JSON list of C-alpha atoms in Angstrom, two decimals:
[
{"chain": "A", "resi": 1101, "resn": "UNK", "atom": "CA", "xyz": [0.00, 0.00, 0.00]},
{"chain": "A", "resi": 1102, "resn": "UNK", "atom": "CA", "xyz": [1.41, 3.36, -0.99]},
{"chain": "A", "resi": 1103, "resn": "UNK", "atom": "CA", "xyz": [0.07, 6.80, -0.22]},
{"chain": "A", "resi": 1104, "resn": "UNK", "atom": "CA", "xyz": [0.50, 9.20, -3.11]},
{"chain": "A", "resi": 1105, "resn": "UNK", "atom": "CA", "xyz": [2.20, 12.43, -2.15]},
{"chain": "A", "resi": 1106, "resn": "UNK", "atom": "CA", "xyz": [2.96, 11.38, 1.43]},
{"chain": "A", "resi": 1107, "resn": "UNK", "atom": "CA", "xyz": [6.42, 12.36, 2.68]},
{"chain": "A", "resi": 1108, "resn": "UNK", "atom": "CA", "xyz": [8.06, 11.70, 6.02]},
{"chain": "A", "resi": 1109, "resn": "UNK", "atom": "CA", "xyz": [7.33, 15.27, 7.14]},
{"chain": "A", "resi": 1110, "resn": "UNK", "atom": "CA", "xyz": [3.69, 15.29, 5.96]},
{"chain": "A", "resi": 1111, "resn": "UNK", "atom": "CA", "xyz": [2.10, 14.34, 9.28]},
{"chain": "A", "resi": 1112, "resn": "UNK", "atom": "CA", "xyz": [3.95, 17.00, 11.27]},
{"chain": "A", "resi": 1113, "resn": "UNK", "atom": "CA", "xyz": [3.60, 19.67, 8.60]},
{"chain": "A", "resi": 1114, "resn": "UNK", "atom": "CA", "xyz": [-0.16, 19.20, 8.37]},
{"chain": "A", "resi": 1115, "resn": "UNK", "atom": "CA", "xyz": [-1.02, 19.00, 12.08]},
{"chain": "A", "resi": 1116, "resn": "UNK", "atom": "CA", "xyz": [1.60, 21.23, 13.72]},
{"chain": "A", "resi": 1117, "resn": "UNK", "atom": "CA", "xyz": [-0.64, 24.24, 14.36]},
{"chain": "A", "resi": 1118, "resn": "UNK", "atom": "CA", "xyz": [-3.26, 22.17, 16.23]},
{"chain": "A", "resi": 1119, "resn": "UNK", "atom": "CA", "xyz": [-1.12, 19.29, 17.53]},
{"chain": "A", "resi": 1120, "resn": "UNK", "atom": "CA", "xyz": [-1.08, 20.41, 21.17]},
{"chain": "A", "resi": 1121, "resn": "UNK", "atom": "CA", "xyz": [-4.83, 20.98, 21.19]},
{"chain": "A", "resi": 1122, "resn": "UNK", "atom": "CA", "xyz": [-5.60, 17.63, 19.55]},
{"chain": "A", "resi": 1123, "resn": "UNK", "atom": "CA", "xyz": [-3.50, 15.81, 22.16]},
{"chain": "A", "resi": 1124, "resn": "UNK", "atom": "CA", "xyz": [-4.42, 18.00, 25.13]},
{"chain": "A", "resi": 1125, "resn": "UNK", "atom": "CA", "xyz": [-5.79, 15.03, 27.09]},
{"chain": "A", "resi": 1126, "resn": "UNK", "atom": "CA", "xyz": [-2.31, 13.47, 27.31]},
{"chain": "A", "resi": 1127, "resn": "UNK", "atom": "CA", "xyz": [0.07, 14.68, 30.00]},
{"chain": "A", "resi": 1128, "resn": "UNK", "atom": "CA", "xyz": [3.82, 13.92, 29.97]},
{"chain": "A", "resi": 1129, "resn": "UNK", "atom": "CA", "xyz": [4.34, 13.76, 33.75]},
{"chain": "A", "resi": 1130, "resn": "UNK", "atom": "CA", "xyz": [5.14, 10.03, 33.99]},
{"chain": "A", "resi": 1131, "resn": "UNK", "atom": "CA", "xyz": [7.28, 10.18, 30.84]},
{"chain": "A", "resi": 1132, "resn": "UNK", "atom": "CA", "xyz": [9.28, 13.11, 32.18]},
{"chain": "A", "resi": 1133, "resn": "UNK", "atom": "CA", "xyz": [9.76, 11.54, 35.63]},
{"chain": "A", "resi": 1134, "resn": "UNK", "atom": "CA", "xyz": [11.06, 8.31, 34.09]},
{"chain": "A", "resi": 1135, "resn": "UNK", "atom": "CA", "xyz": [13.43, 10.03, 31.65]},
{"chain": "A", "resi": 1136, "resn": "UNK", "atom": "CA", "xyz": [14.81, 12.36, 34.35]},
{"chain": "A", "resi": 1137, "resn": "UNK", "atom": "CA", "xyz": [15.62, 9.33, 36.49]},
{"chain": "A", "resi": 1138, "resn": "UNK", "atom": "CA", "xyz": [17.23, 7.45, 33.59]},
{"chain": "A", "resi": 1139, "resn": "UNK", "atom": "CA", "xyz": [19.25, 10.50, 32.49]},
{"chain": "A", "resi": 1140, "resn": "UNK", "atom": "CA", "xyz": [20.66, 11.01, 36.00]},
{"chain": "A", "resi": 1141, "resn": "UNK", "atom": "CA", "xyz": [21.99, 14.44, 35.04]},
{"chain": "A", "resi": 1142, "resn": "UNK", "atom": "CA", "xyz": [23.20, 13.44, 31.58]},
{"chain": "A", "resi": 1143, "resn": "UNK", "atom": "CA", "xyz": [22.06, 14.80, 28.20]},
{"chain": "A", "resi": 1144, "resn": "UNK", "atom": "CA", "xyz": [18.95, 13.55, 26.40]},
{"chain": "A", "resi": 1145, "resn": "UNK", "atom": "CA", "xyz": [18.32, 13.24, 22.68]},
{"chain": "A", "resi": 1146, "resn": "UNK", "atom": "CA", "xyz": [14.67, 13.06, 21.58]},
{"chain": "A", "resi": 1147, "resn": "UNK", "atom": "CA", "xyz": [13.88, 11.81, 18.09]},
{"chain": "A", "resi": 1148, "resn": "UNK", "atom": "CA", "xyz": [10.63, 13.21, 16.74]},
{"chain": "A", "resi": 1149, "resn": "UNK", "atom": "CA", "xyz": [10.63, 16.04, 19.29]},
{"chain": "A", "resi": 1150, "resn": "UNK", "atom": "CA", "xyz": [7.61, 17.70, 17.65]},
{"chain": "A", "resi": 1151, "resn": "UNK", "atom": "CA", "xyz": [6.23, 20.67, 19.57]},
{"chain": "A", "resi": 1152, "resn": "UNK", "atom": "CA", "xyz": [8.29, 19.84, 22.65]},
{"chain": "A", "resi": 1153, "resn": "UNK", "atom": "CA", "xyz": [5.55, 18.37, 24.80]},
{"chain": "A", "resi": 1154, "resn": "UNK", "atom": "CA", "xyz": [8.14, 16.14, 26.51]},
{"chain": "A", "resi": 1155, "resn": "UNK", "atom": "CA", "xyz": [11.34, 18.04, 25.77]},
{"chain": "A", "resi": 1156, "resn": "UNK", "atom": "CA", "xyz": [10.27, 21.33, 27.35]},
{"chain": "A", "resi": 1157, "resn": "UNK", "atom": "CA", "xyz": [9.24, 19.82, 30.72]},
{"chain": "A", "resi": 1158, "resn": "UNK", "atom": "CA", "xyz": [12.54, 17.91, 30.69]},
{"chain": "A", "resi": 1159, "resn": "UNK", "atom": "CA", "xyz": [14.43, 21.15, 30.17]},
{"chain": "A", "resi": 1160, "resn": "UNK", "atom": "CA", "xyz": [12.46, 22.74, 33.01]},
{"chain": "A", "resi": 1161, "resn": "UNK", "atom": "CA", "xyz": [13.76, 19.94, 35.23]},
{"chain": "A", "resi": 1162, "resn": "UNK", "atom": "CA", "xyz": [17.33, 20.89, 34.36]},
{"chain": "A", "resi": 1163, "resn": "UNK", "atom": "CA", "xyz": [17.96, 18.25, 31.69]},
{"chain": "A", "resi": 1164, "resn": "UNK", "atom": "CA", "xyz": [20.02, 19.22, 28.64]},
{"chain": "A", "resi": 1165, "resn": "UNK", "atom": "CA", "xyz": [17.81, 18.23, 25.69]},
{"chain": "A", "resi": 1166, "resn": "UNK", "atom": "CA", "xyz": [18.51, 18.04, 21.97]},
{"chain": "A", "resi": 1167, "resn": "UNK", "atom": "CA", "xyz": [15.45, 17.44, 19.79]},
{"chain": "A", "resi": 1168, "resn": "UNK", "atom": "CA", "xyz": [15.43, 16.24, 16.19]},
{"chain": "A", "resi": 1169, "resn": "UNK", "atom": "CA", "xyz": [12.42, 16.53, 13.91]},
{"chain": "A", "resi": 1170, "resn": "UNK", "atom": "CA", "xyz": [11.92, 16.48, 10.15]},
{"chain": "A", "resi": 1171, "resn": "UNK", "atom": "CA", "xyz": [8.99, 18.92, 10.27]},
{"chain": "A", "resi": 1172, "resn": "UNK", "atom": "CA", "xyz": [9.92, 22.61, 10.36]},
{"chain": "A", "resi": 1173, "resn": "UNK", "atom": "CA", "xyz": [6.34, 23.64, 11.33]},
{"chain": "A", "resi": 1174, "resn": "UNK", "atom": "CA", "xyz": [6.56, 21.34, 14.35]},
{"chain": "A", "resi": 1175, "resn": "UNK", "atom": "CA", "xyz": [9.89, 22.83, 15.41]},
{"chain": "A", "resi": 1176, "resn": "UNK", "atom": "CA", "xyz": [8.48, 26.32, 14.88]},
{"chain": "A", "resi": 1177, "resn": "UNK", "atom": "CA", "xyz": [5.75, 25.54, 17.42]},
{"chain": "A", "resi": 1178, "resn": "UNK", "atom": "CA", "xyz": [8.42, 24.33, 19.87]},
{"chain": "A", "resi": 1179, "resn": "UNK", "atom": "CA", "xyz": [10.56, 27.45, 19.43]},
{"chain": "A", "resi": 1180, "resn": "UNK", "atom": "CA", "xyz": [7.53, 29.70, 19.95]},
{"chain": "A", "resi": 1181, "resn": "UNK", "atom": "CA", "xyz": [7.05, 28.07, 23.36]},
{"chain": "A", "resi": 1182, "resn": "UNK", "atom": "CA", "xyz": [10.79, 28.16, 24.11]},
{"chain": "A", "resi": 1183, "resn": "UNK", "atom": "CA", "xyz": [12.02, 31.72, 23.42]},
{"chain": "A", "resi": 1184, "resn": "UNK", "atom": "CA", "xyz": [15.09, 31.16, 25.61]},
{"chain": "A", "resi": 1185, "resn": "UNK", "atom": "CA", "xyz": [16.22, 28.18, 23.54]},
{"chain": "A", "resi": 1186, "resn": "UNK", "atom": "CA", "xyz": [16.39, 25.72, 26.43]},
{"chain": "A", "resi": 1187, "resn": "UNK", "atom": "CA", "xyz": [15.89, 22.85, 23.95]},
{"chain": "A", "resi": 1188, "resn": "UNK", "atom": "CA", "xyz": [18.42, 22.60, 21.13]},
{"chain": "A", "resi": 1189, "resn": "UNK", "atom": "CA", "xyz": [16.45, 21.87, 17.96]},
{"chain": "A", "resi": 1190, "resn": "UNK", "atom": "CA", "xyz": [17.81, 20.10, 14.89]},
{"chain": "A", "resi": 1191, "resn": "UNK", "atom": "CA", "xyz": [15.84, 19.96, 11.64]},
{"chain": "A", "resi": 1192, "resn": "UNK", "atom": "CA", "xyz": [16.62, 16.68, 9.96]},
{"chain": "A", "resi": 1193, "resn": "UNK", "atom": "CA", "xyz": [15.87, 13.06, 9.24]},
{"chain": "A", "resi": 1194, "resn": "UNK", "atom": "CA", "xyz": [16.57, 10.88, 12.23]},
{"chain": "A", "resi": 1195, "resn": "UNK", "atom": "CA", "xyz": [17.36, 7.94, 9.97]},
{"chain": "A", "resi": 1196, "resn": "UNK", "atom": "CA", "xyz": [20.77, 9.59, 9.52]},
{"chain": "A", "resi": 1197, "resn": "UNK", "atom": "CA", "xyz": [20.70, 11.34, 12.92]},
{"chain": "A", "resi": 1198, "resn": "UNK", "atom": "CA", "xyz": [22.37, 14.71, 12.18]},
{"chain": "A", "resi": 1199, "resn": "UNK", "atom": "CA", "xyz": [23.76, 15.28, 15.70]},
{"chain": "A", "resi": 1200, "resn": "UNK", "atom": "CA", "xyz": [27.14, 15.06, 17.39]},
{"chain": "A", "resi": 1201, "resn": "UNK", "atom": "CA", "xyz": [28.18, 13.65, 20.74]},
{"chain": "A", "resi": 1202, "resn": "UNK", "atom": "CA", "xyz": [26.83, 10.93, 22.98]},
{"chain": "A", "resi": 1203, "resn": "UNK", "atom": "CA", "xyz": [23.74, 10.93, 25.15]},
{"chain": "A", "resi": 1204, "resn": "UNK", "atom": "CA", "xyz": [22.71, 9.28, 28.39]},
{"chain": "A", "resi": 1205, "resn": "UNK", "atom": "CA", "xyz": [19.17, 8.79, 27.06]},
{"chain": "A", "resi": 1206, "resn": "UNK", "atom": "CA", "xyz": [17.87, 8.60, 23.52]},
{"chain": "A", "resi": 1207, "resn": "UNK", "atom": "CA", "xyz": [14.09, 9.02, 23.70]},
{"chain": "A", "resi": 1208, "resn": "UNK", "atom": "CA", "xyz": [11.74, 7.92, 20.92]},
{"chain": "A", "resi": 1209, "resn": "UNK", "atom": "CA", "xyz": [8.02, 8.38, 21.59]},
{"chain": "A", "resi": 1210, "resn": "UNK", "atom": "CA", "xyz": [5.93, 6.81, 18.81]},
{"chain": "A", "resi": 1211, "resn": "UNK", "atom": "CA", "xyz": [8.35, 8.04, 16.15]},
{"chain": "A", "resi": 1212, "resn": "UNK", "atom": "CA", "xyz": [10.29, 4.99, 14.96]},
{"chain": "A", "resi": 1213, "resn": "UNK", "atom": "CA", "xyz": [7.08, 3.65, 13.39]},
{"chain": "A", "resi": 1214, "resn": "UNK", "atom": "CA", "xyz": [6.96, 6.74, 11.16]},
{"chain": "A", "resi": 1215, "resn": "UNK", "atom": "CA", "xyz": [9.92, 5.34, 9.21]},
{"chain": "A", "resi": 1216, "resn": "UNK", "atom": "CA", "xyz": [8.54, 3.52, 6.20]},
{"chain": "A", "resi": 1217, "resn": "UNK", "atom": "CA", "xyz": [10.60, 0.32, 6.08]},
{"chain": "A", "resi": 1218, "resn": "UNK", "atom": "CA", "xyz": [12.49, -2.24, 8.13]},
{"chain": "A", "resi": 1219, "resn": "UNK", "atom": "CA", "xyz": [15.72, -1.03, 6.51]},
{"chain": "A", "resi": 1220, "resn": "UNK", "atom": "CA", "xyz": [15.23, 2.60, 7.54]},
{"chain": "A", "resi": 1221, "resn": "UNK", "atom": "CA", "xyz": [14.15, 1.62, 11.05]},
{"chain": "A", "resi": 1222, "resn": "UNK", "atom": "CA", "xyz": [17.26, -0.57, 11.33]},
{"chain": "A", "resi": 1223, "resn": "UNK", "atom": "CA", "xyz": [19.51, 2.23, 10.07]},
{"chain": "A", "resi": 1224, "resn": "UNK", "atom": "CA", "xyz": [18.02, 4.62, 12.63]},
{"chain": "A", "resi": 1225, "resn": "UNK", "atom": "CA", "xyz": [18.68, 2.16, 15.47]},
{"chain": "A", "resi": 1226, "resn": "UNK", "atom": "CA", "xyz": [22.29, 1.60, 14.34]},
{"chain": "A", "resi": 1227, "resn": "UNK", "atom": "CA", "xyz": [22.87, 5.35, 14.46]},
{"chain": "A", "resi": 1228, "resn": "UNK", "atom": "CA", "xyz": [21.17, 5.59, 17.85]},
{"chain": "A", "resi": 1229, "resn": "UNK", "atom": "CA", "xyz": [23.63, 3.01, 19.20]},
{"chain": "A", "resi": 1230, "resn": "UNK", "atom": "CA", "xyz": [26.55, 5.13, 17.95]},
{"chain": "A", "resi": 1231, "resn": "UNK", "atom": "CA", "xyz": [25.28, 8.13, 19.92]},
{"chain": "A", "resi": 1232, "resn": "UNK", "atom": "CA", "xyz": [24.59, 6.34, 23.21]},
{"chain": "A", "resi": 1233, "resn": "UNK", "atom": "CA", "xyz": [27.00, 6.81, 26.08]},
{"chain": "A", "resi": 1234, "resn": "UNK", "atom": "CA", "xyz": [28.50, 3.50, 27.30]},
{"chain": "A", "resi": 1235, "resn": "UNK", "atom": "CA", "xyz": [26.08, 3.61, 30.25]},
{"chain": "A", "resi": 1236, "resn": "UNK", "atom": "CA", "xyz": [23.28, 5.14, 28.18]},
{"chain": "A", "resi": 1237, "resn": "UNK", "atom": "CA", "xyz": [19.84, 3.82, 27.35]},
{"chain": "A", "resi": 1238, "resn": "UNK", "atom": "CA", "xyz": [17.43, 3.92, 24.44]},
{"chain": "A", "resi": 1239, "resn": "UNK", "atom": "CA", "xyz": [13.92, 4.28, 25.82]},
{"chain": "A", "resi": 1240, "resn": "UNK", "atom": "CA", "xyz": [11.26, 3.83, 23.22]},
{"chain": "A", "resi": 1241, "resn": "UNK", "atom": "CA", "xyz": [7.47, 3.85, 23.17]},
{"chain": "A", "resi": 1242, "resn": "UNK", "atom": "CA", "xyz": [5.79, 1.95, 20.35]},
{"chain": "A", "resi": 1243, "resn": "UNK", "atom": "CA", "xyz": [2.28, 0.84, 19.49]},
{"chain": "A", "resi": 1244, "resn": "UNK", "atom": "CA", "xyz": [1.25, -2.77, 20.01]},
{"chain": "A", "resi": 1245, "resn": "UNK", "atom": "CA", "xyz": [0.16, -3.82, 16.48]},
{"chain": "A", "resi": 1246, "resn": "UNK", "atom": "CA", "xyz": [-2.29, -6.41, 17.82]},
{"chain": "A", "resi": 1247, "resn": "UNK", "atom": "CA", "xyz": [-4.35, -3.69, 19.52]},
{"chain": "A", "resi": 1248, "resn": "UNK", "atom": "CA", "xyz": [-3.49, -0.65, 17.42]},
{"chain": "A", "resi": 1249, "resn": "UNK", "atom": "CA", "xyz": [-4.69, -2.06, 14.11]},
{"chain": "A", "resi": 1250, "resn": "UNK", "atom": "CA", "xyz": [-8.38, -1.28, 13.70]},
{"chain": "A", "resi": 1251, "resn": "UNK", "atom": "CA", "xyz": [-9.31, -1.14, 10.02]},
{"chain": "A", "resi": 1252, "resn": "UNK", "atom": "CA", "xyz": [-12.44, 0.82, 9.27]},
{"chain": "A", "resi": 1253, "resn": "UNK", "atom": "CA", "xyz": [-13.89, 3.98, 10.78]},
{"chain": "A", "resi": 1254, "resn": "UNK", "atom": "CA", "xyz": [-13.53, 4.91, 14.45]},
{"chain": "A", "resi": 1255, "resn": "UNK", "atom": "CA", "xyz": [-14.97, 7.83, 16.40]},
{"chain": "A", "resi": 1256, "resn": "UNK", "atom": "CA", "xyz": [-12.14, 9.32, 18.48]},
{"chain": "A", "resi": 1257, "resn": "UNK", "atom": "CA", "xyz": [-13.97, 12.30, 19.95]},
{"chain": "A", "resi": 1258, "resn": "UNK", "atom": "CA", "xyz": [-17.46, 13.75, 19.62]},
{"chain": "A", "resi": 1259, "resn": "UNK", "atom": "CA", "xyz": [-18.72, 16.89, 21.32]},
{"chain": "A", "resi": 1260, "resn": "UNK", "atom": "CA", "xyz": [-21.43, 19.40, 20.52]},
{"chain": "A", "resi": 1261, "resn": "UNK", "atom": "CA", "xyz": [-19.05, 21.40, 18.33]},
{"chain": "A", "resi": 1262, "resn": "UNK", "atom": "CA", "xyz": [-16.29, 19.01, 17.29]},
{"chain": "A", "resi": 1263, "resn": "UNK", "atom": "CA", "xyz": [-15.96, 15.56, 15.70]},
{"chain": "A", "resi": 1264, "resn": "UNK", "atom": "CA", "xyz": [-12.79, 13.47, 15.30]},
{"chain": "A", "resi": 1265, "resn": "UNK", "atom": "CA", "xyz": [-12.86, 10.40, 13.07]},
{"chain": "A", "resi": 1266, "resn": "UNK", "atom": "CA", "xyz": [-10.11, 7.91, 12.20]},
{"chain": "A", "resi": 1267, "resn": "UNK", "atom": "CA", "xyz": [-10.31, 6.00, 8.91]},
{"chain": "A", "resi": 1268, "resn": "UNK", "atom": "CA", "xyz": [-7.61, 3.31, 8.71]},
{"chain": "A", "resi": 1269, "resn": "UNK", "atom": "CA", "xyz": [-6.20, 0.61, 6.45]},
{"chain": "A", "resi": 1270, "resn": "UNK", "atom": "CA", "xyz": [-3.53, -1.99, 7.21]},
{"chain": "A", "resi": 1271, "resn": "UNK", "atom": "CA", "xyz": [-1.28, -3.97, 4.88]},
{"chain": "A", "resi": 1272, "resn": "UNK", "atom": "CA", "xyz": [-0.12, -7.04, 6.87]},
{"chain": "A", "resi": 1273, "resn": "UNK", "atom": "CA", "xyz": [2.37, -8.11, 4.21]},
{"chain": "A", "resi": 1274, "resn": "UNK", "atom": "CA", "xyz": [4.49, -4.95, 4.57]},
{"chain": "A", "resi": 1275, "resn": "UNK", "atom": "CA", "xyz": [3.18, -3.99, 8.05]},
{"chain": "A", "resi": 1276, "resn": "UNK", "atom": "CA", "xyz": [2.09, -0.62, 6.69]},
{"chain": "A", "resi": 1277, "resn": "UNK", "atom": "CA", "xyz": [-0.69, 1.27, 8.43]},
{"chain": "A", "resi": 1278, "resn": "UNK", "atom": "CA", "xyz": [-2.32, 4.29, 6.79]},
{"chain": "A", "resi": 1279, "resn": "UNK", "atom": "CA", "xyz": [-4.94, 6.47, 8.43]},
{"chain": "A", "resi": 1280, "resn": "UNK", "atom": "CA", "xyz": [-6.73, 9.76, 7.95]},
{"chain": "A", "resi": 1281, "resn": "UNK", "atom": "CA", "xyz": [-7.49, 11.67, 11.13]},
{"chain": "A", "resi": 1282, "resn": "UNK", "atom": "CA", "xyz": [-10.53, 13.73, 10.14]},
{"chain": "A", "resi": 1283, "resn": "UNK", "atom": "CA", "xyz": [-11.37, 16.76, 12.29]},
{"chain": "A", "resi": 1284, "resn": "UNK", "atom": "CA", "xyz": [-14.65, 18.61, 11.79]},
{"chain": "A", "resi": 1285, "resn": "UNK", "atom": "CA", "xyz": [-14.78, 21.87, 13.77]},
{"chain": "A", "resi": 1286, "resn": "UNK", "atom": "CA", "xyz": [-16.39, 25.29, 13.24]},
{"chain": "A", "resi": 1287, "resn": "UNK", "atom": "CA", "xyz": [-17.73, 24.24, 9.86]},
{"chain": "A", "resi": 1288, "resn": "UNK", "atom": "CA", "xyz": [-14.25, 23.28, 8.64]},
{"chain": "A", "resi": 1289, "resn": "UNK", "atom": "CA", "xyz": [-12.92, 19.81, 7.84]},
{"chain": "A", "resi": 1290, "resn": "UNK", "atom": "CA", "xyz": [-9.23, 18.97, 8.18]},
{"chain": "A", "resi": 1291, "resn": "UNK", "atom": "CA", "xyz": [-7.45, 15.82, 7.02]},
{"chain": "A", "resi": 1292, "resn": "UNK", "atom": "CA", "xyz": [-4.33, 14.78, 8.92]},
{"chain": "A", "resi": 1293, "resn": "UNK", "atom": "CA", "xyz": [-2.83, 11.69, 7.23]},
{"chain": "A", "resi": 1294, "resn": "UNK", "atom": "CA", "xyz": [-0.54, 9.17, 8.94]},
{"chain": "A", "resi": 1295, "resn": "UNK", "atom": "CA", "xyz": [1.60, 6.48, 7.32]},
{"chain": "A", "resi": 1296, "resn": "UNK", "atom": "CA", "xyz": [3.32, 4.08, 9.72]},
{"chain": "A", "resi": 1297, "resn": "UNK", "atom": "CA", "xyz": [5.23, 0.80, 9.72]},
{"chain": "A", "resi": 1298, "resn": "UNK", "atom": "CA", "xyz": [4.25, -1.20, 12.79]},
{"chain": "A", "resi": 1299, "resn": "UNK", "atom": "CA", "xyz": [6.76, -3.53, 14.43]},
{"chain": "A", "resi": 1300, "resn": "UNK", "atom": "CA", "xyz": [6.18, -6.31, 16.94]},
{"chain": "A", "resi": 1301, "resn": "UNK", "atom": "CA", "xyz": [8.20, -6.39, 20.15]},
{"chain": "A", "resi": 1302, "resn": "UNK", "atom": "CA", "xyz": [10.05, -9.47, 18.87]},
{"chain": "A", "resi": 1303, "resn": "UNK", "atom": "CA", "xyz": [11.08, -7.71, 15.66]},
{"chain": "A", "resi": 1304, "resn": "UNK", "atom": "CA", "xyz": [12.08, -4.59, 17.55]},
{"chain": "A", "resi": 1305, "resn": "UNK", "atom": "CA", "xyz": [14.21, -6.59, 20.00]},
{"chain": "A", "resi": 1306, "resn": "UNK", "atom": "CA", "xyz": [15.98, -8.29, 17.09]},
{"chain": "A", "resi": 1307, "resn": "UNK", "atom": "CA", "xyz": [16.62, -5.00, 15.26]},
{"chain": "A", "resi": 1308, "resn": "UNK", "atom": "CA", "xyz": [18.06, -3.46, 18.43]},
{"chain": "A", "resi": 1309, "resn": "UNK", "atom": "CA", "xyz": [20.26, -6.51, 19.04]},
{"chain": "A", "resi": 1310, "resn": "UNK", "atom": "CA", "xyz": [21.60, -6.26, 15.48]},
{"chain": "A", "resi": 1311, "resn": "UNK", "atom": "CA", "xyz": [22.33, -2.59, 16.21]},
{"chain": "A", "resi": 1312, "resn": "UNK", "atom": "CA", "xyz": [24.32, -3.48, 19.33]},
{"chain": "A", "resi": 1313, "resn": "UNK", "atom": "CA", "xyz": [21.67, -2.97, 22.03]},
{"chain": "A", "resi": 1314, "resn": "UNK", "atom": "CA", "xyz": [19.82, -5.42, 24.22]},
{"chain": "A", "resi": 1315, "resn": "UNK", "atom": "CA", "xyz": [16.43, -5.25, 25.94]},
{"chain": "A", "resi": 1316, "resn": "UNK", "atom": "CA", "xyz": [16.78, -4.47, 29.65]},
{"chain": "A", "resi": 1317, "resn": "UNK", "atom": "CA", "xyz": [13.20, -3.68, 30.71]},
{"chain": "A", "resi": 1318, "resn": "UNK", "atom": "CA", "xyz": [9.73, -3.38, 29.22]},
{"chain": "A", "resi": 1319, "resn": "UNK", "atom": "CA", "xyz": [6.65, -1.78, 30.76]},
{"chain": "A", "resi": 1320, "resn": "UNK", "atom": "CA", "xyz": [3.02, -1.28, 29.86]},
{"chain": "A", "resi": 1321, "resn": "UNK", "atom": "CA", "xyz": [3.03, 2.42, 30.88]},
{"chain": "A", "resi": 1322, "resn": "UNK", "atom": "CA", "xyz": [5.43, 5.25, 31.63]},
{"chain": "A", "resi": 1323, "resn": "UNK", "atom": "CA", "xyz": [4.73, 5.02, 35.36]},
{"chain": "A", "resi": 1324, "resn": "UNK", "atom": "CA", "xyz": [6.27, 1.52, 35.21]},
{"chain": "A", "resi": 1325, "resn": "UNK", "atom": "CA", "xyz": [3.31, 0.31, 37.25]},
{"chain": "A", "resi": 1326, "resn": "UNK", "atom": "CA", "xyz": [1.88, -2.16, 34.71]},
{"chain": "A", "resi": 1327, "resn": "UNK", "atom": "CA", "xyz": [3.50, -4.97, 32.74]},
{"chain": "A", "resi": 1328, "resn": "UNK", "atom": "CA", "xyz": [3.24, -5.10, 28.97]},
{"chain": "A", "resi": 1329, "resn": "UNK", "atom": "CA", "xyz": [0.49, -7.56, 28.08]},
{"chain": "A", "resi": 1330, "resn": "UNK", "atom": "CA", "xyz": [-1.09, -8.78, 24.86]},
{"chain": "A", "resi": 1331, "resn": "UNK", "atom": "CA", "xyz": [-3.95, -6.32, 25.30]},
{"chain": "A", "resi": 1332, "resn": "UNK", "atom": "CA", "xyz": [-1.71, -3.30, 26.07]},
{"chain": "A", "resi": 1333, "resn": "UNK", "atom": "CA", "xyz": [-2.09, -0.52, 23.50]},
{"chain": "A", "resi": 1334, "resn": "UNK", "atom": "CA", "xyz": [1.62, 0.31, 23.61]},
{"chain": "A", "resi": 1335, "resn": "UNK", "atom": "CA", "xyz": [4.86, -0.67, 25.29]},
{"chain": "A", "resi": 1336, "resn": "UNK", "atom": "CA", "xyz": [7.80, 1.25, 26.69]},
{"chain": "A", "resi": 1337, "resn": "UNK", "atom": "CA", "xyz": [11.03, -0.62, 26.09]},
{"chain": "A", "resi": 1338, "resn": "UNK", "atom": "CA", "xyz": [14.48, 0.15, 27.47]},
{"chain": "A", "resi": 1339, "resn": "UNK", "atom": "CA", "xyz": [17.62, -1.01, 25.64]},
{"chain": "A", "resi": 1340, "resn": "UNK", "atom": "CA", "xyz": [21.23, -0.81, 26.79]},
{"chain": "A", "resi": 1341, "resn": "UNK", "atom": "CA", "xyz": [24.40, -1.09, 24.71]},
{"chain": "A", "resi": 1342, "resn": "UNK", "atom": "CA", "xyz": [25.89, -4.55, 24.57]},
{"chain": "A", "resi": 1343, "resn": "UNK", "atom": "CA", "xyz": [29.32, -4.67, 26.21]},
{"chain": "A", "resi": 1344, "resn": "UNK", "atom": "CA", "xyz": [32.03, -5.61, 23.74]}
]
């Protein structure tokens, strides 16, 4: 399944101006607490930093954060909220990871799946391993394909003046998921397309091992209070470099 005209930056470019409002029900508190603990005073690199919904609270906690994103409109939203430049922003493709130095934590929140193929996901993970400190960790949140895949039409939100619909298709041969997030508000309809490649935990563990990292922990939520189960919508997985 291919999506004509869809580029890696399309999702961020199209939704940047309303991204924070669309996701206003989600709070980053548990994510930030966990990353601060894992960083232990060291620098953090976030791939797919977006509007800074995690990066800015990290910076407020005294963490040095570098954020990479391929969408300039997303980074523009971040910079507007961060006039003092507490988060270093890098416009670029995190397949090639255009940064220097090593980091105590590399954070990837639902961004690896935005890379279109197993080869590009693998290349990204190899480059992540090169930028991890010897005692660093990759901490990554990903969707659970078994629960995430819901072909058809789904109502995400419905109020007296706003309607959010999700129309989705899934190609199990290539593990490609395409969806249109349709927002109807104030007499206006917006289409926010998404094109993802979903990976199972087993495939992800293998790709990380081939990149020189090994699974250390896996949780069902950022509070680390629930295990990852078959019915969990997503998992948070922590990988450490393999000693050589």
